[in-house]
Coordinates of C-alpha atoms and ligand atoms in Angstrom, one line a residue:
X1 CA 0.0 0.0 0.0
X2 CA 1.1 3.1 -0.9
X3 CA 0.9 7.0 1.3
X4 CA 1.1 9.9 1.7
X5 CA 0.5 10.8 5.3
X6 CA -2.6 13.4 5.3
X7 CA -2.5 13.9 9.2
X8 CA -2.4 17.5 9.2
X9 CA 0.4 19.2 11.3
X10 CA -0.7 22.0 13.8
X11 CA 2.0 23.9 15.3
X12 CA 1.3 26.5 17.7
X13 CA -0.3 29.4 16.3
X14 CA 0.9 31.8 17.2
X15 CA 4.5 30.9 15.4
X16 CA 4.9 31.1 12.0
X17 CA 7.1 28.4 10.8
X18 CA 9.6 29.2 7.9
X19 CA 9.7 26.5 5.5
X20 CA 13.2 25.4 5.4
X21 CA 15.3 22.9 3.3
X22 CA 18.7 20.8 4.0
X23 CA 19.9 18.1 2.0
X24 CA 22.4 15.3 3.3
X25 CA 23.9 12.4 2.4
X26 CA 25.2 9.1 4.3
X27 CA 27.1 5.7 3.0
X28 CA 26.1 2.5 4.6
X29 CA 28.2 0.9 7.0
X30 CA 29.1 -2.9 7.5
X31 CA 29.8 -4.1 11.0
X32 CA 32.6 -6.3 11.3
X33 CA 32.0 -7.0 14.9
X34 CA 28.0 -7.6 15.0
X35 CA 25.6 -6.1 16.7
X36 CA 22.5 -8.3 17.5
X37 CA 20.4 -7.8 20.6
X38 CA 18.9 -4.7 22.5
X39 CA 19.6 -3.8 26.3
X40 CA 16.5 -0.9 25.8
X41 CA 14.2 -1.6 22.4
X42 CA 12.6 2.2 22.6
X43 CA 15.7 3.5 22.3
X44 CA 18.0 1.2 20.1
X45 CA 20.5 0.9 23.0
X46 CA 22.8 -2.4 22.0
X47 CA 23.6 -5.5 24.1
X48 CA 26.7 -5.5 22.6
X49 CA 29.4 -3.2 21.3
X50 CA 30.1 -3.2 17.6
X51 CA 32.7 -1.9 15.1
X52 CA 31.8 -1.2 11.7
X53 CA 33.5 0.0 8.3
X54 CA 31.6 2.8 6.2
X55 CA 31.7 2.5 2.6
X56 CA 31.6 4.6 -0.2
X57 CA 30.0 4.4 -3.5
X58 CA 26.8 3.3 -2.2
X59 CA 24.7 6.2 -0.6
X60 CA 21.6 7.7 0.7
X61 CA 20.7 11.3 -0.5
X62 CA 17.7 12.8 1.6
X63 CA 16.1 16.1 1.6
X64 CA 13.6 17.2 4.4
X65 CA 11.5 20.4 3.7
X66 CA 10.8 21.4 7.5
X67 CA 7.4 23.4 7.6
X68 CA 5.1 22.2 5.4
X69 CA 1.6 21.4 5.7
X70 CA 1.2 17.5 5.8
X71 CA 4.1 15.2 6.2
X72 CA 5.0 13.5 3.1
X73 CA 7.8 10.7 2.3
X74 CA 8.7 9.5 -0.8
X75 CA 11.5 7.2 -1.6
X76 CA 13.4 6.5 -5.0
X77 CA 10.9 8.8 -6.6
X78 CA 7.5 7.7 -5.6
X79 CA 5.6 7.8 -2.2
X80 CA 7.0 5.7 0.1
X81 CA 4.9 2.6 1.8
X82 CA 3.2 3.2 4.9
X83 CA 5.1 1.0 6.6
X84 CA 8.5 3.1 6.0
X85 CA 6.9 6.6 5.7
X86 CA 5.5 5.5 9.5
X87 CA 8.7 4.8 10.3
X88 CA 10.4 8.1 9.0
X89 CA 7.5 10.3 10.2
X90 CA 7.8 8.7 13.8
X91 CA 11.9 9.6 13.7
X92 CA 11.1 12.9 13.3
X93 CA 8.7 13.1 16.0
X94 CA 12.0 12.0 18.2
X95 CA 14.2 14.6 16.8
X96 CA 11.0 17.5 17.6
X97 CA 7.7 16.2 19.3
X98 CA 5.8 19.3 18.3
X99 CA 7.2 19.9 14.5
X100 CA 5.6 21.3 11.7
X101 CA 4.5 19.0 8.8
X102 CA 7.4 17.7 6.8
X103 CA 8.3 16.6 3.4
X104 CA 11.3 14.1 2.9
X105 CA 12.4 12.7 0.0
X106 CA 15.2 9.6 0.2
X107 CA 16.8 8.1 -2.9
X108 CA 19.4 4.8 -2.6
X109 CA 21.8 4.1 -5.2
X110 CA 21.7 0.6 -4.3
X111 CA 19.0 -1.8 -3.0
X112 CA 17.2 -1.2 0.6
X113 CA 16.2 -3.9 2.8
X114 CA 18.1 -6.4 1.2
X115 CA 21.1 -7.0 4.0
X116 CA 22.9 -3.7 2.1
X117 CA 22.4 -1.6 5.5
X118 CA 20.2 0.7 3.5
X119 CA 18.7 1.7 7.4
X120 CA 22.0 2.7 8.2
X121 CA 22.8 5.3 5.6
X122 CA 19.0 6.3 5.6
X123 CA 18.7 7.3 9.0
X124 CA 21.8 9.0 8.8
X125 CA 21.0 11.0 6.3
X126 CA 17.8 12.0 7.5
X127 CA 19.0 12.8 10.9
X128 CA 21.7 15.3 9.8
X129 CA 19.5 16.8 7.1
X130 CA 16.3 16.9 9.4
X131 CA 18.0 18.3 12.2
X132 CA 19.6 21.2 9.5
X133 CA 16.1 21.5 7.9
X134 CA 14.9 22.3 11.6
X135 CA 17.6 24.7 11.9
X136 CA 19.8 23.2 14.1
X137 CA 23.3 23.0 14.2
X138 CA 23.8 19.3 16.4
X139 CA 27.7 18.5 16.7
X140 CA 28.4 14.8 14.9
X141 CA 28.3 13.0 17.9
X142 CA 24.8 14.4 19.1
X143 CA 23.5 13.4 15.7
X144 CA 25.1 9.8 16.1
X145 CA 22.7 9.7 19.2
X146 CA 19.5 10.7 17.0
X147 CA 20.4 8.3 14.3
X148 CA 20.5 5.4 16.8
X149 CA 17.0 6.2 17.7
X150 CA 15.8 5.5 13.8
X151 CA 18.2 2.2 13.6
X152 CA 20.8 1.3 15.6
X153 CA 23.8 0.6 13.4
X154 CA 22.6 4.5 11.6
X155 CA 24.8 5.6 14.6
X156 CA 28.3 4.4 13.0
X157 CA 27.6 6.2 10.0
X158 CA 27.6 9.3 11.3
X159 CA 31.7 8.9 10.6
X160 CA 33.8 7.5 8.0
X161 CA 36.4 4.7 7.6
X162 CA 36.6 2.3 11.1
X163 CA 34.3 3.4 13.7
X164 CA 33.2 1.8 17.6
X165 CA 29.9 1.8 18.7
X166 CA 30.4 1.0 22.7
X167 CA 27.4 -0.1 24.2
X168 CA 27.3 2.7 27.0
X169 CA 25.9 2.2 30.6
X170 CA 23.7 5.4 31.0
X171 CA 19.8 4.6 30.9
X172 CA 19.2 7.7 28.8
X173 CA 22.0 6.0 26.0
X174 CA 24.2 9.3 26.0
X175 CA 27.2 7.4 26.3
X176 CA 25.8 4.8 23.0
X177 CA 27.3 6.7 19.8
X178 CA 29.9 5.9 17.0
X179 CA 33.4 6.6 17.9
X180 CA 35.6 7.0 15.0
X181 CA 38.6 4.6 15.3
X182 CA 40.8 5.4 12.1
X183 CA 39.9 7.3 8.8
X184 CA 39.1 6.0 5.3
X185 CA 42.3 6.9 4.1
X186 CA 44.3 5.1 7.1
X187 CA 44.3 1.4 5.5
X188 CA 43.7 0.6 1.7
X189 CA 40.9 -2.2 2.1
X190 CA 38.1 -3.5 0.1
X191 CA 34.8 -5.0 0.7
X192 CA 33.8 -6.7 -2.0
X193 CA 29.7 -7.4 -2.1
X194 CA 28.5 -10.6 -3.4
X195 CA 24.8 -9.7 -3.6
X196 CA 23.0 -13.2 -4.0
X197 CA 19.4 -11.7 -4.3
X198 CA 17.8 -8.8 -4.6
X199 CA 14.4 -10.2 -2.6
X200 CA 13.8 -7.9 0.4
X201 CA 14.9 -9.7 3.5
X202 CA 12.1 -11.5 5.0
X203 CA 12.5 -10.7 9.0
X204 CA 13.3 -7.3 9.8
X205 CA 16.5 -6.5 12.2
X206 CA 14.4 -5.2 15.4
X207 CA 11.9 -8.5 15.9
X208 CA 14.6 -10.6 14.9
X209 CA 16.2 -9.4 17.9
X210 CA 14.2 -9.3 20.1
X211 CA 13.1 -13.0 18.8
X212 CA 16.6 -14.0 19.2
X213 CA 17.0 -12.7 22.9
X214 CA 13.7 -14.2 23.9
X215 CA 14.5 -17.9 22.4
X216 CA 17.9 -18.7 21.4
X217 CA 20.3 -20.6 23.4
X218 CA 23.1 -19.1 21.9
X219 CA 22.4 -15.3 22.7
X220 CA 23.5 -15.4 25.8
X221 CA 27.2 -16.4 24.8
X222 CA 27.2 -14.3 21.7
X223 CA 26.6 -11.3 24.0
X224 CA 29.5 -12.7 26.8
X225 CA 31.8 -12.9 24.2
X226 CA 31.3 -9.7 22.0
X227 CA 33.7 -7.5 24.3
X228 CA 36.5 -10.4 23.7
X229 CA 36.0 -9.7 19.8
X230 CA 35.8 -5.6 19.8
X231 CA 39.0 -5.7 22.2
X232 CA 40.7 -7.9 19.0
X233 CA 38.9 -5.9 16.4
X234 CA 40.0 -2.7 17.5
X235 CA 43.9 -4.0 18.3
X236 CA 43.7 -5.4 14.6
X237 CA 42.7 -2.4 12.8
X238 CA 45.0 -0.2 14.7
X239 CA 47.8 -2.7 13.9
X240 CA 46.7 -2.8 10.1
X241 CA 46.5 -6.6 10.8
X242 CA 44.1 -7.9 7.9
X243 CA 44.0 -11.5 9.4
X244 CA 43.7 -10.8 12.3
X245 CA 40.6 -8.3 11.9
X246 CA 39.5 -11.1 9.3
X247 CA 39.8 -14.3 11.7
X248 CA 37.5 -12.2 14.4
X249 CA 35.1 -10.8 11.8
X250 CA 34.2 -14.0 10.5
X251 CA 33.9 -15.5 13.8
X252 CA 31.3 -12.7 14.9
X253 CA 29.3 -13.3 11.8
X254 CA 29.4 -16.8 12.8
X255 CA 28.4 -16.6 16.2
X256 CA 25.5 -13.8 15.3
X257 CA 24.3 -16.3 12.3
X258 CA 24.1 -19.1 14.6
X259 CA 22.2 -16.9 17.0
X260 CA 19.7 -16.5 13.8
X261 CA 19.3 -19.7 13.1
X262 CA 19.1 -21.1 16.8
X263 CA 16.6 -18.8 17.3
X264 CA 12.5 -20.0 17.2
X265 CA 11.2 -19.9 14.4
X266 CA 14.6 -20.0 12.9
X267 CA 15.7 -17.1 11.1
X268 CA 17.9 -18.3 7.9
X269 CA 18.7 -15.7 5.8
X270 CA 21.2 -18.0 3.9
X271 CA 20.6 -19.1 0.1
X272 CA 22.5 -22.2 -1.2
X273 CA 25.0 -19.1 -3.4
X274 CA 25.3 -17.7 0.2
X275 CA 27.0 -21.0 1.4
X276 CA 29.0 -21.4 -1.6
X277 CA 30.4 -17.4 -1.9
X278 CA 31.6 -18.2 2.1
X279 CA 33.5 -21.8 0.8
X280 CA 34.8 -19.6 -2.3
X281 CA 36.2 -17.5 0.1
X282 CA 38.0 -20.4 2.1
X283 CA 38.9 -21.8 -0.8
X284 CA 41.2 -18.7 -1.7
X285 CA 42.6 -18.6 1.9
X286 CA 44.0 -21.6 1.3
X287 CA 45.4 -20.5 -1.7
X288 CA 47.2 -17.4 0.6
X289 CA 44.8 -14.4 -0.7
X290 CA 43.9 -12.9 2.5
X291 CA 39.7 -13.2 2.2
X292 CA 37.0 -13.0 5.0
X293 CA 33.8 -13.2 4.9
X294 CA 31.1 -11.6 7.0
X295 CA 26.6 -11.1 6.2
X296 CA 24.1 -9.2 7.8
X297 CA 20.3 -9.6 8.3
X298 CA 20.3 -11.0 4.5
X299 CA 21.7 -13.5 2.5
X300 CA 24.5 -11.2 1.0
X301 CA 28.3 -11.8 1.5
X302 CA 30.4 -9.0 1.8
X303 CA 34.3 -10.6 2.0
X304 CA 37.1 -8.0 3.5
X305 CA 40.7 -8.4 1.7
X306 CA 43.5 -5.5 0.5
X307 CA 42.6 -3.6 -2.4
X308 CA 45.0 -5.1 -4.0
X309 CA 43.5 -8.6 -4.0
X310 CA 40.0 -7.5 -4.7
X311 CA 40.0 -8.6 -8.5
X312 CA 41.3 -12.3 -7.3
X313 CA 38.2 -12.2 -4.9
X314 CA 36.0 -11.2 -7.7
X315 CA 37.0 -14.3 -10.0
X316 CA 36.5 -16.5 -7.4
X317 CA 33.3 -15.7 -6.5
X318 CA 31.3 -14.6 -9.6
X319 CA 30.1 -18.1 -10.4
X320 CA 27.7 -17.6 -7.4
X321 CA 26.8 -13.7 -7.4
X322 CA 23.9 -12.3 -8.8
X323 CA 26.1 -8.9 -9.0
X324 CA 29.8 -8.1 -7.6
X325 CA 30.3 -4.5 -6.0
X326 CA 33.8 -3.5 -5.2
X327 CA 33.3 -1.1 -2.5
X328 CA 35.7 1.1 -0.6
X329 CA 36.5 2.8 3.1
X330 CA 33.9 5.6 2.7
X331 CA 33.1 9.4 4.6
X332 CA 30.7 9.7 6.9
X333 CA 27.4 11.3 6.7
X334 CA 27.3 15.5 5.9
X335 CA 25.1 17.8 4.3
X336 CA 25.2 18.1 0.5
X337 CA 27.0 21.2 -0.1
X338 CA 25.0 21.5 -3.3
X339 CA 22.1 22.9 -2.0
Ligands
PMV401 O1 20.5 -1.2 12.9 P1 19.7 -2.4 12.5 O2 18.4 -2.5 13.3 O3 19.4 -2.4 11.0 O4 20.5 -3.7 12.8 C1 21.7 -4.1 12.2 C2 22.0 -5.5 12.5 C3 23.1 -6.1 11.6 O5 23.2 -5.5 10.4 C4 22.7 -7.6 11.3 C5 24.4 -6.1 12.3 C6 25.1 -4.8 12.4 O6 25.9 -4.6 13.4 O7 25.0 -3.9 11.6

């Protein structure tokens, strides 16, 4: 179903709201230490910490008119389904509970809700261009904070290249942001995309969750044991150690897949090409190309190796993608200068 929200906006009246415009774009980010579980669901505070990699190439570009008469969302062109525009509309409420009507308008250059962390650079964007469009002038971490509130991993792509996302400890989630570890331009990586399917993913991140925590016998040591993998994570990518960061990457995957799968009713995202782009990926360890795999909420592989190897990776695993995407460390989210 298709919508345009018709719920009329009232602000008070006796202010005059400007209409005002800002226009941002974000990259998605993939986490290479997982993130799976929620210590507070209303405010997309994590059970576990989480450290991610933005990319470039694939973005979200979002423009929010602030002050118009009914809220409107339209994505890639057309109005957006109610589901989503609910979604959006309700984000904004967060970043001002008595706002004006607004108009936003998202465009991906790649496929959303496929396991391409299209929530990530979306709520990005629309929290920096919102909070501009609202005339506000939030510092990068405080915007980190607001994109968290629209999906969690959103808050690592407030940065580029490497980036933390500690769990915190305060109840409020103050303390729950990204933390950017090392730029784009500190280590010459790839992440190469093996995109398996382009069907929309069939649970969504936040009841898969919360499914997960309620049922699987395997949350609780995936949770124990996430520190243990951050602490190696973030040792490996400030010692520019591929296998190492590799070796614990995979293993989170592993552990958060198993999690999935252990979980009732099972979540499997994986397609038989899924399973055979990870043994691709083995396959050319053991012929010394440095290659590790890690997937999301979605049946895509995205394998981490040196730029330099990324065409070897590519021939070894087109006989089981749908499409290959050579992606690269990427900036993090910012206004579009253009408008
Ligand atoms: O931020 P969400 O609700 O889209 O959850 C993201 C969960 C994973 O992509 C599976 C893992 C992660 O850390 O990004």
């Amino acid at each position: 179903m298709r919508l345009v929200l018709q719920r009329r906006r009232s602000p008070p009246t006796h202010l005059v709201i400007p209409m005002q415009t800002a226009t941002a774009i974000a990259h998605p980010n993939i986490a290479l230490v997982k993130y799976w579980g929620k210590r507070n669901t209303a405010l997309n505070l994590p059970a576990v910490p989480s450290l991610s990699l933005t990319l470039d190439t694939f973005r979200t570009r979002t423009q929010v008119v602030w002050g118009v008469e009914h809220d409107a969302v339209h994505i890639d062109g057309a109005p957006a389904p109610e589901a989503f525009a609910r979604r959006v509309t309700d984000f904004l409420d967060v970043i001002s509970p008595r706002r004006p009507g607004c108009m936003v308008l998202t465009e991906n250059n790649f496929p959303s809700g496929a396991g391409l962390a299209s929530s990530a650079s979306g709520f990005a964007a629309l929290a920096v261009a919102a909070t501009r469009a609202a005339g506000r002038t939030d510092d990068r971490t405080a915007l980190s904070i607001i994109a968290r509130r629209g999906s969690g991993s959103a808050c690592r792509s407030l940065f580029g290249g490497f980036v933390e996302w500690p769990m915190g400890q305060r109840p409020d989630g103050s303390d729950s942001h990204g933390i950017p570890l090392a730029a784009r331009s500190y280590w010459a990586v790839a992440m190469v995309v093996a995109v398996v399917t382009d069907r929309k993913k069939s649970v969504a991140s936040t009841e898969g969750m919360e499914l997960s925590r309620r049922t699987s016998p395997f949350y609780k040591s995936f949770v124990d044991t996430a520190a243990i993998d951050l602490d190696m994570a973030r040792d490996a990518v400030y010692d520019r150690d591929l296998e190492a960061l590799g070796t614990v990457m995979e293993r989170s995957t592993l552990k958060m897949h198993s999690v999935m799968m252990t979980t009732d009713p099972a979540i499997l995202y994986w397609l038989p090409n899924t399973l055979a782009v990870l043994h691709a990926v083995r396959e050319l360890r053991s012929q010394g190309i440095g290659a590790w795999a890690t997937m999301d909420a979605g049946p895509q592989v995205k394998i981490l190796c040196m730029s330099t190897d990324s065409d070897r990776v590519v021939d070894a695993i087109r006989p089981h993608a749908h499409r290959i995407h050579v992606l690269h460390p990427g900036p993090g989210a910012s206004l579009d200068e253009e408008e």
